[in-house]
Amino acid sequence: MTVTIKDVAKRAQVAPSTVSRVIADHPKITQETKEKVRKVMQELGYHPNLLARKLVTQSSQTIGIIRKTSSKHSLSDPFFPAALQGMSDLLHQKEYSILLTSGESDEEIYREVVNMVQGKSVDGMIMLYSQDDDPVLRLLLERNFPFVMIGKPTDHMDKVMYVDNDNVKAARDITEYLIRAGHEHIAYAGGDPRFEVHKDREHGYKQALKRANIQSEFMFRQETSKENAREIIKKIFDLNPRPTAIVTTDELAAMSILSALYEQKLRVPDDMAVTAFTDSMLSELSSPPMTTVNINPFQLGFEAAKTLIDLLENPSMMKRNILVPTSIVVRESCKKIKENEAIR
Amino acid sequence: MTVTIKDVAKRAQVAPSTVSRVIADHPKITQETKEKVRKVMQELGYHPNLLARKLVTQSSQTIGIIRKTSSKHSLSDPFFPAALQGMSDLLHQKEYSILLTSGESDEEIYREVVNMVQGKSVDGMIMLYSQDDDPVLRLLLERNFPFVMIGKPTDHMDKVMYVDNDNVKAARDITEYLIRAGHEHIAYAGGDPRFEVHKDREHGYKQALKRANIQSEFMFRQETSKENAREIIKKIFDLNPRPTAIVTTDELAAMSILSALYEQKLRVPDDMAVTAFTDSMLSELSSPPMTTVNINPFQLGFEAAKTLIDLLENPSMMKRNILVPTSIVVRESCKKIKENEAIR
DNA sequence: CTGAAAGCGCTTACAG
DNA sequence: CTGAAAGCGCTTACAG
């Protein structure tokens, strides 16, 4: 039923190997034969079987993407689609396909990765997270399998290539921005510190306070769902002195906080300043639009893919890590504290 | 370097075919041989080469997902990740992998699909959209290639299996909801009517007005970016009589509208009622939380994948289309118009 | 219950 | 410049 290289060869009266070379546009085949063979391919509607090619060339031209889907939260977080788009852009350009993990639990994901790696389904992998003591990371390292991490490895720093923001700096910057705006009591609502990214951002927040000689520190570490946001707001407004600003570390968290404040009829930025991370359209479209750390998720994805492809094309390449710069996009969710108010 | 079935066979002193059967857990192999072979597989760290298996079984155990990435807009729209998660869940359960298209333009996407289909990289496809006069659809149909569409086909209705909401009804429902709340002048801000989904929703909106004997109709069809939203709001407030409610057809559009209203210091729902579609976390987290048509995107993805797998397992199965029910989730972005006001 | 052989559809040294 | 042959790593009738 399906037409193979042999059928083409027979019809064109050449050897299968010649057809194969025509497909590859091998320079040593005459223009004449090429044309003859191509004509037959047309006629027969021939299309190469990629599976067969992959088997013999031992290369899948496919990249696996490992994502954590654990929290329901992350489903709507714009980071994933943006980073995916960045990877997708570069990989498409290089003619690589994208294979996605679909597991929920850590064990499932681990098994999928084993399958991809050992089953030769992918030539390389991109990890979309960095986590303490991660079996997936260990496996990749053990097998010496090409991969790039988005985020900073907690371990084996010298062995893994990664693409990341300077998250310490990013969080420090936004905190300092608030300090410059006159805020002295600043709360932090971040994520699970088992993930490196959150460790770094906590760190940056603390650094900023320290440098400004601010003693008070208010950390909230649970996933910032709407319910948790309510609690956080409640707690914050019970505090004395109470924080006048909240640093959050993703857009959904920021929106949850905005929402909780709205419920309490508290105004942003008048009653409370709020900042976000990521900077997708959400920050622009929220009410009020949010002042946000733009971490360039598209670029993170793009550079990760690029680094991985470079590595595959040149396996002995020097290890290199890439820091994608961040910037603060000022919108309307923070305002200056008046001098006299700042002192109270 | 890599250990193959032959290596295992040699070490276990059996034939390669036996090893193959052990892997497949063939019932006619003695427990004894199975154990012996499995032990050797362990020792050698054997893992089957999936590529080879796929070539010989002529099945890739992979599903291709065709998505339009054209508009930048769609990058943050929560529909895609939610539907992806639904497909992912089912496919993972059935041990299928997911291959994503990465093309931007229609031509690129088309070429990718040709490659997947002809190159035997996927066993079936899921189309995440339905569009007029679509070459991709034509190709799939011509090749008689198994696929399921999310959305309603514009053509060849009898030949394509699809999973969809009843979008006419969904839009009618939400419009009627507003009418029941006393709104008489209701604007509609929807998307490009080349996509079937938008045609249907326009239709539903109009139906509701007609049934209620409402003459005034206000349609805005451009992609509802923040800028367009500003213009829409401006136009609406110049209208006389002016609409008191806006039906939007996705969450980002709704947020844009909310944002434009916020800029003008107009209050929702007091000055304007706004409704959304999809119902991800966004509708819950916006300020105010939005009354939304829940289209169950996860379920759409899940059912599409399920239908496709059923079809692959039983190619002669009866064509079946699935309608995923929608419901209105009432939150705070609409309120009743007072009787006396409703009359003006 | 197990083995030998053929074959999935390609590519790539090796010859000539 | 082109062909014959071997091989990528599996699976699956066919025998016995």
XYZ file of C-alpha atoms (C1' of nucleotides) in Angstrom:
720
model
C 0.000 0.000 0.000
C 2.534 2.605 1.070
C 5.148 3.354 -1.531
C 8.732 2.789 -0.519
C 12.130 3.610 -1.832
C 12.186 0.264 -3.594
C 9.085 1.040 -5.613
C 10.596 4.299 -6.705
C 13.871 2.599 -7.565
C 12.182 -0.031 -9.668
C 10.069 2.424 -11.585
C 12.977 4.805 -12.130
C 15.254 1.935 -13.023
C 17.937 2.751 -10.496
C 19.088 1.194 -7.248
C 17.398 1.998 -3.940
C 20.626 3.545 -2.770
C 20.449 5.999 -5.618
C 16.956 7.022 -4.630
C 18.163 7.500 -1.108
C 20.907 9.755 -2.367
C 18.510 11.766 -4.453
C 16.409 12.362 -1.368
C 19.474 13.569 0.477
C 20.385 15.684 -2.562
C 23.763 14.049 -2.654
C 26.137 16.158 -4.792
C 27.537 13.256 -6.762
C 24.306 12.268 -8.408
C 23.764 13.683 -11.894
C 21.159 16.296 -12.343
C 19.633 13.972 -14.884
C 19.127 11.036 -12.549
C 17.903 13.348 -9.860
C 15.236 14.685 -12.120
C 14.253 11.261 -13.303
C 13.960 9.923 -9.789
C 12.136 12.981 -8.506
C 9.620 12.678 -11.256
C 8.882 9.111 -10.252
C 8.620 10.125 -6.598
C 6.038 12.669 -7.639
C 4.103 10.201 -9.706
C 4.018 7.597 -6.987
C 3.433 10.095 -4.241
C 6.471 8.866 -2.408
C 7.329 10.202 1.013
C 10.204 8.923 3.136
C 9.376 6.879 6.199
C 10.949 8.924 8.946
C 10.888 6.058 11.404
C 13.112 3.962 9.181
C 15.475 6.832 8.648
C 15.678 7.492 12.327
C 16.441 3.883 13.070
C 19.327 3.704 10.691
C 20.775 7.132 11.417
C 20.289 6.611 15.117
C 18.889 10.045 15.502
C 15.307 10.916 16.214
C 15.398 14.615 15.337
C 13.170 15.012 18.307
C 13.564 16.837 21.585
C 11.777 15.797 24.741
C 10.347 18.399 27.052
C 9.972 17.508 30.691
C 7.388 19.520 32.499
C 5.882 19.277 35.926
C 2.155 19.362 35.756
C 1.673 18.600 39.383
C -0.087 21.695 40.574
C -3.382 22.603 39.046
C -2.168 26.109 39.391
C 0.486 25.726 36.736
C -2.164 24.867 34.195
C -3.061 28.468 33.678
C 0.303 29.980 34.437
C 1.415 31.688 31.243
C 5.027 30.713 31.796
C 4.671 27.296 30.222
C 3.054 28.266 26.924
C 5.449 31.172 26.500
C 8.540 29.074 27.139
C 7.123 26.332 24.950
C 6.667 28.812 22.160
C 10.302 29.855 22.460
C 11.523 26.280 22.258
C 9.082 25.516 19.516
C 10.302 28.422 17.409
C 13.926 27.404 17.515
C 13.291 23.694 17.177
C 11.011 24.183 14.238
C 13.669 26.232 12.560
C 16.179 23.442 13.085
C 13.655 20.850 11.961
C 13.361 19.093 15.258
C 10.100 17.760 16.611
C 8.804 18.202 20.118
C 7.783 15.340 22.356
C 6.039 16.251 25.581
C 5.943 14.322 28.819
C 2.431 13.838 30.036
C 2.893 12.277 33.445
C 1.373 13.750 36.553
C 3.314 12.256 39.373
C 7.074 12.328 39.766
C 7.257 8.572 39.249
C 5.293 8.706 36.029
C 7.434 11.477 34.674
C 10.522 9.546 35.617
C 9.324 6.497 33.740
C 8.497 8.536 30.695
C 11.941 10.037 30.673
C 13.531 6.609 30.970
C 11.481 5.530 28.002
C 12.411 8.491 25.891
C 16.065 8.253 26.721
C 16.529 4.526 26.528
C 14.005 3.998 23.802
C 15.916 6.452 21.651
C 12.812 8.477 21.047
C 14.605 11.760 21.610
C 18.074 13.096 20.932
C 18.044 15.475 23.838
C 15.855 16.856 26.557
C 14.895 20.152 28.064
C 13.930 20.226 31.721
C 11.491 22.946 32.568
C 12.287 23.052 36.227
C 15.002 22.568 38.772
C 14.324 20.695 41.921
C 16.256 19.359 44.869
C 17.474 15.820 44.651
C 15.768 15.004 41.381
C 15.915 11.419 40.059
C 15.317 12.626 36.515
C 18.372 14.840 36.678
C 20.398 12.004 38.124
C 19.332 9.669 35.346
C 20.225 12.113 32.603
C 23.587 12.743 34.179
C 24.341 9.067 34.679
C 23.498 8.192 31.104
C 25.450 11.192 29.942
C 22.382 12.152 27.967
C 22.326 15.586 26.321
C 20.013 17.989 28.073
C 19.585 21.582 29.067
C 17.817 22.845 32.118
C 15.664 25.908 32.420
C 16.449 27.044 35.906
C 19.536 26.679 38.031
C 20.630 23.196 39.056
C 20.793 22.620 42.772
C 23.560 20.161 42.356
C 26.165 19.072 39.814
C 26.400 22.706 38.798
C 29.589 22.012 36.917
C 28.038 19.287 34.802
C 24.729 20.677 33.685
C 24.106 23.334 31.111
C 21.340 25.649 32.050
C 19.479 28.716 30.981
C 18.089 30.875 33.693
C 17.383 34.353 34.876
C 19.392 35.802 37.670
C 16.525 35.242 40.021
C 18.317 36.546 43.057
C 18.927 39.808 41.285
C 15.456 39.906 39.784
C 13.779 39.590 43.163
C 16.253 41.994 44.723
C 15.595 44.527 41.983
C 11.872 44.516 42.373
C 12.147 44.703 46.143
C 14.556 47.581 45.879
C 12.232 49.260 43.479
C 9.582 49.183 46.171
C 12.040 50.405 48.766
C 12.979 53.322 46.560
C 9.299 54.072 46.264
C 9.242 54.530 50.002
C 8.008 51.144 51.153
C 9.555 49.945 54.354
C 7.432 46.971 55.170
C 7.320 44.613 52.280
C 5.802 41.145 52.268
C 6.865 38.302 50.039
C 4.486 35.648 48.704
C 6.435 32.978 46.900
C 6.361 29.322 46.021
C 7.670 26.028 47.253
C 11.357 26.459 48.119
C 12.126 22.944 47.017
C 12.290 24.512 43.609
C 15.487 26.400 43.067
C 13.793 29.341 41.424
C 11.892 30.083 44.595
C 14.939 29.749 46.762
C 16.683 32.308 44.649
C 13.839 34.746 44.707
C 13.453 34.486 48.458
C 17.117 35.152 48.697
C 16.923 38.242 46.511
C 14.066 39.613 48.527
C 15.999 39.184 51.745
C 19.115 40.700 50.264
C 17.273 43.837 49.289
C 15.852 44.251 52.762
C 19.205 43.677 54.336
C 20.973 46.179 52.144
C 18.372 48.751 52.992
C 18.681 47.917 56.641
C 15.117 46.893 56.894
C 14.499 44.482 59.715
C 10.926 43.431 59.154
C 10.473 40.449 56.919
C 7.228 38.751 55.982
C 7.416 35.533 54.054
C 4.542 33.472 52.772
C 5.547 30.312 51.062
C 2.488 28.316 50.206
C 1.191 28.216 46.681
C -0.718 31.424 46.281
C -4.190 30.187 45.424
C -7.133 32.472 45.830
C -7.869 31.041 49.219
C -4.340 31.362 50.449
C -4.285 34.884 49.099
C -7.268 35.746 51.279
C -5.463 34.456 54.307
C -2.304 36.270 53.451
C -4.181 39.524 53.095
C -5.928 38.935 56.368
C -2.689 38.239 58.151
C -0.988 41.193 56.576
C -3.659 43.590 57.649
C -3.411 42.315 61.172
C 0.279 43.051 61.250
C 1.637 46.090 62.981
C 3.405 47.760 61.365
C 1.659 46.382 58.357
C 3.343 45.833 55.015
C 2.456 48.341 52.338
C 3.638 46.199 49.461
C 3.604 42.556 48.420
C 6.166 40.949 46.153
C 4.743 37.903 44.418
C 6.669 35.526 42.204
C 4.212 34.664 39.506
C 1.339 36.247 37.716
C -1.398 34.009 38.994
C -0.240 34.588 42.528
C -0.297 38.309 41.898
C -3.782 38.048 40.472
C -4.909 36.069 43.472
C -3.611 38.791 45.733
C -5.271 41.467 43.616
C -8.464 39.506 43.804
C -8.322 39.077 47.554
C -7.708 42.783 47.984
C -10.587 43.576 45.679
C -12.853 41.422 47.792
C -11.918 43.419 50.824
C -12.554 46.603 48.907
C -8.926 47.517 49.269
C -7.456 49.520 46.443
C -4.286 48.821 44.521
C -1.975 50.699 44.564
C -3.513 53.037 47.130
C -3.963 50.611 49.972
C -1.372 48.105 48.883
C 1.330 47.837 46.252
C 1.593 44.514 44.419
C 4.231 43.241 42.018
C 4.322 40.192 39.788
C 6.783 38.017 37.880
C 6.856 36.685 34.309
C 5.144 39.461 32.356
C 2.773 37.805 29.968
C -0.345 39.601 28.799
C -1.879 38.955 32.192
C 0.121 41.670 33.871
C -0.981 44.077 31.234
C -4.611 43.066 31.334
C -5.186 42.891 35.045
C -6.925 45.695 36.848
C -4.836 47.570 37.622
C -2.094 46.563 35.208
C 0.750 45.174 37.238
C 4.298 46.270 37.719
C 6.143 43.099 36.878
C 9.545 41.545 36.525
C 9.810 40.524 32.922
C 11.742 37.269 32.942
C 11.423 36.758 29.172
C 9.992 33.249 29.235
C 9.994 33.024 25.455
C 13.692 33.798 25.417
C 14.382 31.256 28.150
C 12.764 28.587 26.024
C 14.453 29.739 22.867
C 17.932 29.831 24.371
C 17.499 26.480 26.055
C 16.576 24.898 22.739
C 19.401 26.657 20.981
C 21.944 25.523 23.521
C 20.692 21.970 23.284
C 20.884 21.896 19.510
C 24.389 23.371 19.617
C 25.336 20.623 22.008
C 23.901 17.933 19.772
C 25.710 19.304 16.752
C 28.936 19.569 18.657
C 28.977 17.144 21.568
C 32.369 18.250 22.800
C 31.352 21.874 23.043
C 32.342 23.830 26.067
C 29.725 23.874 28.736
C 27.981 27.189 28.750
C 25.257 28.664 30.839
C 23.055 31.482 29.761
C 21.498 34.135 31.895
C 18.536 35.787 30.282
C 18.264 39.333 31.590
C 15.233 40.507 33.490
C 13.769 43.941 33.660
C 11.122 45.719 35.620
C 8.095 46.806 33.664
C 6.468 49.605 35.557
C 2.705 49.782 35.363
C 0.197 50.859 37.921
C 0.129 48.456 40.794
C 2.650 50.303 42.951
C 2.868 53.894 43.966
C 5.150 56.048 45.957
C 4.538 56.299 49.611
C 4.363 59.927 50.707
C 7.315 61.048 52.770
C 5.363 61.585 55.918
C 3.541 58.328 55.522
C 6.738 56.477 54.926
C 7.935 57.414 58.364
C 5.069 56.193 60.431
C 27.659 0.514 23.129
C 23.902 0.227 23.460
C 22.695 -3.189 24.452
C 20.288 -4.851 22.069
C 18.038 -7.809 22.055
C 20.810 -9.876 20.562
C 23.149 -9.195 23.445
C 20.500 -10.277 25.872
C 19.762 -13.372 23.804
C 23.362 -14.423 23.686
C 23.932 -13.947 27.398
C 20.702 -15.699 28.297
C 21.395 -18.441 25.774
C 18.109 -18.086 23.958
C 17.067 -16.777 20.576
C 16.390 -13.082 20.002
C 12.799 -13.950 19.243
C 12.457 -15.402 22.686
C 13.737 -12.244 24.255
C 11.249 -10.321 22.198
C 8.489 -12.519 23.489
C 9.605 -12.092 27.041
C 9.404 -8.351 26.611
C 5.884 -8.698 25.274
C 5.114 -11.050 28.146
C 3.947 -13.644 25.689
C 1.852 -16.286 27.471
C 3.541 -19.258 25.876
C 6.957 -18.601 27.333
C 7.756 -20.525 30.506
C 7.992 -18.629 33.700
C 11.464 -20.031 34.005
C 12.774 -18.604 30.727
C 11.075 -15.342 31.435
C 12.852 -15.016 34.692
C 16.161 -15.997 33.219
C 15.844 -13.488 30.407
C 14.593 -10.732 32.669
C 17.521 -11.216 34.943
C 19.909 -10.762 32.055
C 18.026 -7.688 30.876
C 18.490 -6.255 34.337
C 22.166 -7.076 34.424
C 22.833 -5.594 31.041
C 20.563 -2.631 31.565
C 18.639 -3.499 28.463
C 15.874 -1.242 27.223
C 13.982 -1.798 23.988
C 14.626 0.552 21.120
C 11.224 2.020 20.525
C 12.136 3.260 17.071
C 12.872 -0.236 15.867
C 9.703 -1.546 17.365
C 7.688 1.189 15.756
C 9.202 0.481 12.380
C 8.334 -3.162 12.443
C 4.912 -2.819 13.999
C 4.088 0.126 11.757
C 2.695 2.002 14.662
C 4.239 5.008 16.311
C 2.172 5.069 19.494
C 2.242 8.790 19.040
C -0.471 11.350 18.447
C 0.166 14.608 16.647
C -1.452 17.777 17.879
C -2.058 20.526 15.370
C -2.348 23.935 16.888
C -2.521 27.364 15.399
C -0.025 29.646 17.035
C -0.669 32.486 14.675
C -1.912 35.128 17.018
C 0.313 36.289 19.821
C -2.858 36.527 21.762
C -3.351 32.797 21.891
C -0.061 32.395 23.664
C -1.556 33.377 26.971
C -5.044 32.099 26.378
C -5.633 29.380 28.938
C -7.624 27.289 26.498
C -4.602 25.633 24.960
C -2.846 24.420 28.110
C -6.133 23.204 29.548
C -7.100 21.252 26.445
C -3.546 19.959 26.166
C -3.754 18.703 29.694
C -6.933 16.838 28.896
C -5.403 15.146 25.882
C -2.231 14.513 27.754
C -4.064 12.787 30.582
C -5.852 10.337 28.357
C -2.930 9.712 26.049
C -0.587 9.100 28.899
C -2.998 6.574 30.304
C -3.098 4.791 26.951
C 0.663 4.999 26.638
C 0.697 7.274 23.655
C 3.194 10.070 23.190
C 2.389 13.602 22.114
C 4.027 15.298 19.171
C 3.349 18.991 18.772
C 3.392 21.030 15.609
C 5.576 24.080 15.953
C 4.917 25.973 12.721
C 3.759 29.560 12.737
C 2.310 30.082 9.313
C -0.379 27.994 7.700
C 2.085 26.695 5.128
C 4.569 25.599 7.750
C 1.910 23.821 9.703
C 0.722 22.133 6.557
C 4.198 20.864 5.770
C 4.628 19.573 9.273
C 1.406 17.666 9.069
C 2.409 16.145 5.739
C 5.621 15.034 7.354
C 3.946 13.522 10.345
C 1.341 11.726 8.293
C 3.482 10.490 5.445
C 6.569 10.003 7.538
C 4.570 7.685 9.779
C 5.572 9.657 12.832
C 2.073 9.626 14.252
C -0.820 7.186 14.263
C -3.445 9.869 14.451
C -3.943 13.578 14.852
C -5.996 15.995 16.852
C -6.820 19.329 15.282
C -7.261 22.092 17.785
C -9.302 24.316 15.547
C -11.796 24.354 12.733
C -11.361 26.735 9.891
C -12.954 27.406 6.541
C -11.411 25.731 3.557
C -8.485 24.222 5.418
C -5.799 22.381 3.410
C -4.781 20.407 6.476
C -8.260 19.044 6.855
C -8.379 18.219 3.169
C -5.102 16.348 3.371
C -6.174 14.269 6.334
C -9.428 13.408 4.640
C -7.791 12.515 1.329
C -5.292 10.217 2.988
C -8.034 8.754 5.074
C -5.846 9.449 8.051
C -7.345 8.999 11.528
C -8.014 12.286 13.250
C -10.407 14.051 15.540
C -11.225 17.702 15.494
C -11.868 19.940 18.433
C -14.462 22.271 17.057
C -17.115 21.779 14.436
C -16.013 21.108 10.879
C -17.203 23.645 8.349
C -17.305 21.044 5.672
C -17.367 17.271 5.247
C -19.444 17.133 8.397
C -20.381 13.559 7.668
C -16.795 12.408 7.411
C -15.053 13.984 10.343
C -15.331 13.043 13.949
C -15.326 15.986 16.246
C -15.616 17.036 19.822
C -17.131 20.384 20.479
C -19.344 22.438 22.676
C -22.679 23.536 21.439
C -21.339 26.996 20.855
C -24.559 28.375 19.473
C -26.334 27.349 22.613
C -23.503 28.485 24.870
C -23.531 31.988 23.442
C -27.300 32.071 23.401
C -27.406 30.979 27.024
C -25.092 33.655 28.269
C -26.867 36.322 26.229
C -30.204 35.181 27.562
C -28.779 35.240 31.031
C -28.035 38.904 30.527
C -31.449 39.520 29.065
C -33.070 37.898 32.054
C -31.008 40.188 34.230
C -32.709 43.083 32.527
C -30.182 44.027 29.888
C -31.691 45.154 26.639
C -28.701 46.478 24.815
C -25.994 43.916 24.702
C -22.781 44.156 22.728
C -20.806 41.221 21.438
C -17.010 41.198 21.127
C -15.889 38.057 19.352
C -13.164 36.685 17.164
C -12.427 36.045 13.546
C -15.478 34.427 11.954
C -13.324 32.388 9.639
C -13.105 30.065 12.603
C -16.204 28.041 13.064
C -16.303 28.533 16.794
C -16.764 32.247 16.350
C -19.415 31.847 13.717
C -21.393 29.697 16.103
C -21.082 32.052 18.984
C -22.120 35.036 16.902
C -25.069 33.028 15.837
C -26.060 32.177 19.390
C -25.823 35.795 20.423
C -28.086 36.852 17.578
C -30.556 34.085 18.301
C -30.945 35.189 21.866
C -31.626 38.759 20.834
C -34.113 37.666 18.245
C -36.004 35.430 20.600
C -36.272 38.272 23.056
C -37.373 40.600 20.326
C -34.439 42.854 20.830
C -33.601 44.817 17.742
C -30.338 46.481 18.647
C -27.253 44.460 17.847
C -23.655 45.484 18.376
C -20.984 43.249 16.970
C -17.244 43.703 17.264
C -15.232 41.123 15.482
C -11.601 42.025 15.684
C -9.289 40.203 18.045
C -9.905 41.824 21.386
C -6.491 43.162 22.276
C -6.154 45.820 24.894
C -6.076 48.502 22.264
C -9.116 47.215 20.464
C -10.862 46.929 23.786
C -10.281 50.624 24.394
C -11.827 51.451 21.076
C -14.759 49.168 21.653
C -15.445 50.786 24.997
C -15.192 54.202 23.449
C -17.582 53.315 20.688
C -19.994 51.677 23.078
C -20.162 54.681 25.312
C -20.879 56.881 22.329
C -23.823 54.725 21.403
C -27.350 55.793 22.166
C -28.961 53.825 23.594
C -25.745 52.405 24.895
C -25.219 48.741 25.680
C -25.167 47.845 29.332
C -23.474 44.504 28.856
C -20.721 42.992 26.746
C -20.511 39.341 25.800
C -16.928 38.320 25.040
C -15.841 34.957 23.737
C -12.611 34.347 25.539
C -11.013 35.183 28.809
C -8.269 37.397 27.525
C -10.772 39.421 25.563
C -12.866 39.759 28.688
C -9.842 40.863 30.647
C -9.005 43.404 27.981
C -12.467 44.821 28.262
C -12.257 44.861 32.034
C -8.956 46.630 31.726
C -10.244 49.239 29.305
C -13.180 49.935 31.574
C -10.882 50.245 34.544
C -8.811 52.812 32.679
C -11.903 54.889 32.145
C -12.769 54.531 35.797
C -15.892 52.671 34.850
C -17.041 50.054 37.287
C -17.936 46.472 36.618
C -20.695 45.413 37.041
C -22.160 48.792 38.002
C -21.437 50.656 34.814
C -21.141 47.664 32.547
C -21.735 43.949 32.728
C -19.075 41.732 31.162
C -19.065 38.001 30.510
C -16.306 35.653 29.420
C -15.822 32.211 27.905
C -13.618 29.235 28.842
C -13.492 29.469 32.623
C -9.929 28.860 33.631
C -8.544 30.352 36.806
C -8.447 33.714 35.087
C -12.156 34.248 35.388
C -11.925 33.505 39.041
C -8.919 35.672 39.664
C -9.861 38.771 37.742
C -11.212 41.808 39.516
C -14.087 41.439 39.655
C -14.323 37.678 39.159
C -16.124 37.084 35.913
C -19.378 35.401 35.068
C -18.240 32.936 32.464
C -19.365 30.182 30.168
C -17.480 27.127 31.285
C -16.683 25.211 28.105
C -14.698 22.522 29.907
C -11.539 22.750 27.832
C -9.915 19.906 29.724
C -12.846 17.680 28.875
C -12.760 18.725 25.225
C -9.151 17.625 25.035
C -9.783 14.454 26.965
C -12.740 13.360 24.857
C -10.957 14.183 21.629
C -8.046 11.992 22.630
C -10.377 9.254 23.793
C -12.318 9.259 20.565
C -9.124 9.134 18.552
C -7.734 6.196 20.486
C -11.040 4.361 20.149
C -10.865 4.940 16.440
C -7.321 3.625 16.237
C -8.220 0.542 18.192
C -11.271 -0.050 16.080
C -10.905 1.569 12.666
C -14.325 0.566 11.501
C -16.067 2.129 14.446
C -19.160 4.159 13.866
C -18.503 7.810 13.473
C -19.448 9.632 16.608
C -19.388 13.229 17.603
C -19.287 14.430 21.140
C -20.767 17.564 22.545
C -19.230 18.613 25.810
C -21.820 20.490 27.836
C -21.303 24.077 28.848
C -22.572 25.863 31.871
C -22.714 29.376 33.137
C -20.648 30.095 36.192
C -22.087 33.125 37.859
C -19.621 35.404 39.565
C -19.626 39.141 39.978
C -19.220 40.815 36.646
C -22.896 41.186 35.851
C -25.715 42.539 37.853
C -29.369 43.015 37.481
C -30.553 46.171 35.892
C -33.174 47.887 38.017
C -36.629 47.793 36.588
C -36.934 51.487 36.003
C -33.490 51.651 34.462
C -34.186 48.745 32.200
C -36.940 50.681 30.530
C -35.095 53.803 29.536
C 7.453 -23.822 24.243
C 11.380 -22.020 21.374
C 14.295 -21.030 17.185
C 15.684 -19.594 12.343
C 14.473 -16.600 8.951
C 12.474 -12.871 6.751
C 11.330 -8.294 6.742
C 9.909 -3.193 8.431
C 12.156 1.034 5.077
C 15.787 3.235 5.174
C 21.362 4.686 4.849
C 26.125 4.125 4.034
C 30.638 2.324 3.537
C 32.759 -0.291 -0.138
C 33.534 -1.320 -4.910
C 33.890 -0.418 -9.470
C 28.541 8.587 -10.739
C 25.914 4.322 -9.336
C 24.979 -0.402 -7.435
C 25.050 -4.552 -4.248
C 25.227 -5.637 0.269
C 25.004 -5.187 5.031
C 22.824 -3.491 8.848
C 19.865 -0.278 12.245
C 16.962 -3.278 16.349
C 13.116 -5.044 16.482
C 8.645 -8.557 15.562
C 6.170 -12.334 13.727
C 4.530 -15.990 10.903
C 6.264 -20.588 10.175
C 8.275 -24.827 11.750
C 9.222 -28.208 14.792
